[in-house]
mmCIF file of C-alpha atoms in Angstrom:
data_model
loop_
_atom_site.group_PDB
_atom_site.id
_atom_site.type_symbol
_atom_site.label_atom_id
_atom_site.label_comp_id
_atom_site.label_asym_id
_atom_site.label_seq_id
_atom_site.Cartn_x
_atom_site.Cartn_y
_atom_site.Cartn_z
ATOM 1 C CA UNK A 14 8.415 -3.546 -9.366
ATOM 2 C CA UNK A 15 4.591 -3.771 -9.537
ATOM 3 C CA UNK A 16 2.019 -4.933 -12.173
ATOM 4 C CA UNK A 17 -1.481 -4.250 -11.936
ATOM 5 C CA UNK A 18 -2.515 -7.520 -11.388
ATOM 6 C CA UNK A 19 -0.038 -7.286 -7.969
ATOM 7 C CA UNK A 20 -1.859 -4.059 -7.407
ATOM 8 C CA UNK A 21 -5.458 -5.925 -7.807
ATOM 9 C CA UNK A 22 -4.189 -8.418 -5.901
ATOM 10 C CA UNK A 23 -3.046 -6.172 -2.959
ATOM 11 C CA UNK A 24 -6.239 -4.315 -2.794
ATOM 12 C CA UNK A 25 -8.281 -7.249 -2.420
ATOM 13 C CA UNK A 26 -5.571 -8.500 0.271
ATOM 14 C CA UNK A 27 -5.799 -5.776 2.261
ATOM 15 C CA UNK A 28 -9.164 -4.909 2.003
ATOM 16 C CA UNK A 29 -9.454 -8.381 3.644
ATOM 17 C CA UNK A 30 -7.623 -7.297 6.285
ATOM 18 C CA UNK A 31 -9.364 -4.347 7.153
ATOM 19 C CA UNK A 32 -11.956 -6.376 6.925
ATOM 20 C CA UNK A 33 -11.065 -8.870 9.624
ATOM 21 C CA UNK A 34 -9.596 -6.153 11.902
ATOM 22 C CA UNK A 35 -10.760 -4.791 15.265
ATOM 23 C CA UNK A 36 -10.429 -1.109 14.073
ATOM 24 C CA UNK A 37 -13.480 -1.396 11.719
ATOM 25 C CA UNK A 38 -15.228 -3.809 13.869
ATOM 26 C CA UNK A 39 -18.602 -2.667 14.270
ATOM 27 C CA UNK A 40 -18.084 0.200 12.047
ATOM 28 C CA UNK A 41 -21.585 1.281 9.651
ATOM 29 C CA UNK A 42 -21.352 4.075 7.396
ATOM 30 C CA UNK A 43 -23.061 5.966 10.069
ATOM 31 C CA UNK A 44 -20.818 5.962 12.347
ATOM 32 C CA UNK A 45 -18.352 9.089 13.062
ATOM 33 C CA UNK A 46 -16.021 10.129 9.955
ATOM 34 C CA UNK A 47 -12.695 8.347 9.903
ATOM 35 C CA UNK A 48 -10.559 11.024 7.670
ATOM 36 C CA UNK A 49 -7.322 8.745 6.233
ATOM 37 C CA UNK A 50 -4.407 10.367 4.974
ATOM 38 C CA UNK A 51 -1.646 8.307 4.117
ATOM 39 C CA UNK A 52 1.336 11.359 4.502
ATOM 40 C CA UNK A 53 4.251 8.626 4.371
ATOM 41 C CA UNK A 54 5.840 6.040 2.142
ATOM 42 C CA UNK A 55 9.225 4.569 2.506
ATOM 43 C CA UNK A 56 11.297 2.641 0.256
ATOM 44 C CA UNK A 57 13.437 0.272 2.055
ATOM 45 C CA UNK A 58 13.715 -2.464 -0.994
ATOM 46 C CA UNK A 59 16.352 -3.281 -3.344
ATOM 47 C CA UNK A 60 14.782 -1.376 -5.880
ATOM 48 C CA UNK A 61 14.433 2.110 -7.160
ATOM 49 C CA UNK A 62 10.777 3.632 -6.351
ATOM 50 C CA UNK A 63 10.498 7.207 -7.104
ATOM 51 C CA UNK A 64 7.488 9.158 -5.629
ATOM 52 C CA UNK A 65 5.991 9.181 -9.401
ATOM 53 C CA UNK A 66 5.465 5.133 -9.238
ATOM 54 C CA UNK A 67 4.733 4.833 -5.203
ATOM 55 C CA UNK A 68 2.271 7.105 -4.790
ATOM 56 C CA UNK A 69 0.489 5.503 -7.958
ATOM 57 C CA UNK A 70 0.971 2.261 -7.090
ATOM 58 C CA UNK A 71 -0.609 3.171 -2.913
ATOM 59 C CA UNK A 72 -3.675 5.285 -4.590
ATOM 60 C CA UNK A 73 -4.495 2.532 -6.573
ATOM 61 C CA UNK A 74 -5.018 0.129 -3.706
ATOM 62 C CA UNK A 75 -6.581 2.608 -1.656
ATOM 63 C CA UNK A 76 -9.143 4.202 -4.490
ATOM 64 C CA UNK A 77 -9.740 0.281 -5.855
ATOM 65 C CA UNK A 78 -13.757 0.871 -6.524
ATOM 66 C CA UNK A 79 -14.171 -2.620 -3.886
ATOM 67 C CA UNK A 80 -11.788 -1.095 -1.159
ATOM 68 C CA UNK A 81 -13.469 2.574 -1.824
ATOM 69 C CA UNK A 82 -17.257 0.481 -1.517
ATOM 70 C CA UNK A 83 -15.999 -1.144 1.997
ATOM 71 C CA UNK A 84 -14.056 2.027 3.056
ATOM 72 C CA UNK A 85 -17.297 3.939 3.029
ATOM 73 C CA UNK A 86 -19.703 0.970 4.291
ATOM 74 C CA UNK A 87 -17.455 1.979 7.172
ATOM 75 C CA UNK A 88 -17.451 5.717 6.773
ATOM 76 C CA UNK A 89 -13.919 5.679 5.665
ATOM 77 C CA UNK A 90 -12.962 8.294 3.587
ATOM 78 C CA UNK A 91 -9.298 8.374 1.925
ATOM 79 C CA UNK A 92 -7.715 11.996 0.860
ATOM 80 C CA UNK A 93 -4.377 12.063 -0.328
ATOM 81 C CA UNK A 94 -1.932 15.036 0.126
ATOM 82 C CA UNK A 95 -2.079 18.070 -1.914
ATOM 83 C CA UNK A 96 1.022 17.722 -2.729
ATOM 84 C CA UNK A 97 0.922 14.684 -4.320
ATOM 85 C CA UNK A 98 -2.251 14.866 -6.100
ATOM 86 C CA UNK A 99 -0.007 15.920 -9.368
ATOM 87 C CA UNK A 100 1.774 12.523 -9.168
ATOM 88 C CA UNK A 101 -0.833 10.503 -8.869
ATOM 89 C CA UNK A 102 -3.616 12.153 -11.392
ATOM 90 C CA UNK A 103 -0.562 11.985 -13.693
ATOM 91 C CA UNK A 104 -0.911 8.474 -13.625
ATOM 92 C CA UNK A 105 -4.551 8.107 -14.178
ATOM 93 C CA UNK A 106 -6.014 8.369 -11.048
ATOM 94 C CA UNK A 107 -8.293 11.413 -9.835
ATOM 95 C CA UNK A 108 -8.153 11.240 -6.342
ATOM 96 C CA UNK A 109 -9.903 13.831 -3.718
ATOM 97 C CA UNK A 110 -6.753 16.338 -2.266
ATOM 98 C CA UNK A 111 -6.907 16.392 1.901
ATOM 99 C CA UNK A 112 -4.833 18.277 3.941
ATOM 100 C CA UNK A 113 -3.251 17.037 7.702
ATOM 101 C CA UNK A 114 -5.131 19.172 9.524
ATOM 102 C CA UNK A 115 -8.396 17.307 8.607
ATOM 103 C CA UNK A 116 -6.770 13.980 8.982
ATOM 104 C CA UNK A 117 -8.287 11.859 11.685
ATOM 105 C CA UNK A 118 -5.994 8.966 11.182
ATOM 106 C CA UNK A 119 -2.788 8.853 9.152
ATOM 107 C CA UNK A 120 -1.554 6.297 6.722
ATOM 108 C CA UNK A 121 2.765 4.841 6.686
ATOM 109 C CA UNK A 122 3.687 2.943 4.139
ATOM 110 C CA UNK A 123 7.168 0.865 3.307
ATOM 111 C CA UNK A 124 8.056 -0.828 0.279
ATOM 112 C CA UNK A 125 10.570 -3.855 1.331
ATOM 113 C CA UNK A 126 11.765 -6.711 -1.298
ATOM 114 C CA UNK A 127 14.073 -9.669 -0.633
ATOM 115 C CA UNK A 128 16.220 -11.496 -3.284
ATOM 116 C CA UNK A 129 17.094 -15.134 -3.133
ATOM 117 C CA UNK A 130 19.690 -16.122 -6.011
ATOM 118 C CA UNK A 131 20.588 -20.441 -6.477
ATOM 119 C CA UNK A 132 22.094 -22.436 -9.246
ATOM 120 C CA UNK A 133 19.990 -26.034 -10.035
ATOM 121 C CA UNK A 134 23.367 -27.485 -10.000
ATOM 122 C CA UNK A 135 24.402 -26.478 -7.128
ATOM 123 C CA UNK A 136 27.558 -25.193 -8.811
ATOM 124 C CA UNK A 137 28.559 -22.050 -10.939
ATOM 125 C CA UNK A 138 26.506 -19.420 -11.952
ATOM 126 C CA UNK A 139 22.981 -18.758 -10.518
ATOM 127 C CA UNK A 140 20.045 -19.826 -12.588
ATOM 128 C CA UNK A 141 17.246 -19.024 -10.266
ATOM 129 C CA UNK A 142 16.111 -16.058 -8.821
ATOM 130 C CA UNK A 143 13.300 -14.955 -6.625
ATOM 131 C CA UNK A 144 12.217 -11.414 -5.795
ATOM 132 C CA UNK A 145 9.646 -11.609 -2.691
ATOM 133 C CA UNK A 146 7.944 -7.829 -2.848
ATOM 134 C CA UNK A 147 6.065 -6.627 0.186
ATOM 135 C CA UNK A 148 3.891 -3.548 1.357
ATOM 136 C CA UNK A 149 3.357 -2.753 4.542
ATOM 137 C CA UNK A 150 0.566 0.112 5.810
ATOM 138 C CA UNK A 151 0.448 1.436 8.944
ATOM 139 C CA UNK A 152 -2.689 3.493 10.247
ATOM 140 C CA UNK A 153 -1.657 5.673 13.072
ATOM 141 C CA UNK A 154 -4.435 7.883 14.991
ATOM 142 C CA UNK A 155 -3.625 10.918 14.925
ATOM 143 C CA UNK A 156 -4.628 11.836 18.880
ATOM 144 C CA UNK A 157 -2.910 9.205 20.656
ATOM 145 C CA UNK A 158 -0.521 8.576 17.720
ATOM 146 C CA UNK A 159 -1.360 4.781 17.923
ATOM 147 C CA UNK A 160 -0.670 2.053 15.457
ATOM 148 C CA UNK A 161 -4.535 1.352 15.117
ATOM 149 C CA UNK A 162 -3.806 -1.036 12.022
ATOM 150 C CA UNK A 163 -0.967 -3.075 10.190
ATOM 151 C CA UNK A 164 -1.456 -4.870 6.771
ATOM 152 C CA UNK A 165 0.939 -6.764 4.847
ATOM 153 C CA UNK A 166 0.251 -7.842 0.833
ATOM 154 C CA UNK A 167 3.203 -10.055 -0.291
ATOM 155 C CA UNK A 168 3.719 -10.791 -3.754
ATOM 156 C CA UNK A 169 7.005 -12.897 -5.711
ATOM 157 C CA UNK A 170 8.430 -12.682 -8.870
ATOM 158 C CA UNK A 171 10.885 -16.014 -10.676
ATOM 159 C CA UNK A 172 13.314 -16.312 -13.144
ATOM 160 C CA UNK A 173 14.862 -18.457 -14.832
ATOM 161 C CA UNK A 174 18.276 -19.078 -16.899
ATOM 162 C CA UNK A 175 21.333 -17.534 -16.696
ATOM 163 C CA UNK A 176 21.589 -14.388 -14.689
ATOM 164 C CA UNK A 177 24.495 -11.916 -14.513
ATOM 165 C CA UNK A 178 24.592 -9.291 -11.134
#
């Protein structure tokens, strides 16, 4: 599903809209400790994601050394859950363990795809294909159990030629 250029290219896309949201706004890296644990991912797209390539593929947006500089100009700090630390260092990544009881905010994320399918003539058997990937994060607080934040990162895949199912 994912490359790491889509991954590097999500990171910076959300980080942009973090950036531009009211959450942070006026945010300083003195200002009271946001704790974010993302505790959910969903896969609602036409492919298989196990947990081994989702939680990968969110820790490596969310520990990207420019979103992990911004998070903490903002006195963000990320922890993942304990439980999925083995996943995720499996794939490369050390990542700090949190647990839900620390959490001051909570992260939700869903994995959603669409496939178009054409033919250039028109006629018989598709030729064209294009998978449209999306990620969507959700940061709930966890006191008033608010949506605080919502980012999208879209990214598309084509082919070409003769395809078969």
């Amino acid at each position: 599903m994912h490359r790491a250029e889509d991954l590097q290219s999500a990171g910076v896309s959300l980080r942009e809209q973090l950036a531009n949201s009211s959450w942070l706004a006026g945010r300083t890296a003195s200002s009271p400790e946001i704790a974010l644990l993302p505790d959910e991912l969903t896969n609602r797209s036409n492919d298989r994601i196990s947990d081994g390539a989702a939680w990968p593929a969110v820790a490596r947006v969310l520990f990207d050394p420019g979103m992990q500089a911004f998070l903490r100009s903002r006195n963000v700090n990320v922890y993942m859950p304990p439980e999925r630390v083995p996943l995720i260092r499996a794939a490369g990544l050390d990542v700090p363990e949190g647990v839900s009881g620390s959490a001051t905010h909570f992260m939700r994320g869903v994995f959603r795809s669409a496939t178009r399918v054409a033919a250039v003539s028109g006629a018989g058997p598709s030729d064209l294909r294009t998978d449209t990937f999306m990620l969507d994060l959700t940061v709930i607080e966890r006191d008033s159990g608010r949506a605080v934040w919502t980012g999208t990162h879209e990214f598309k895949r084509y082919a070409k030629g003769t395809l078969a199912d």
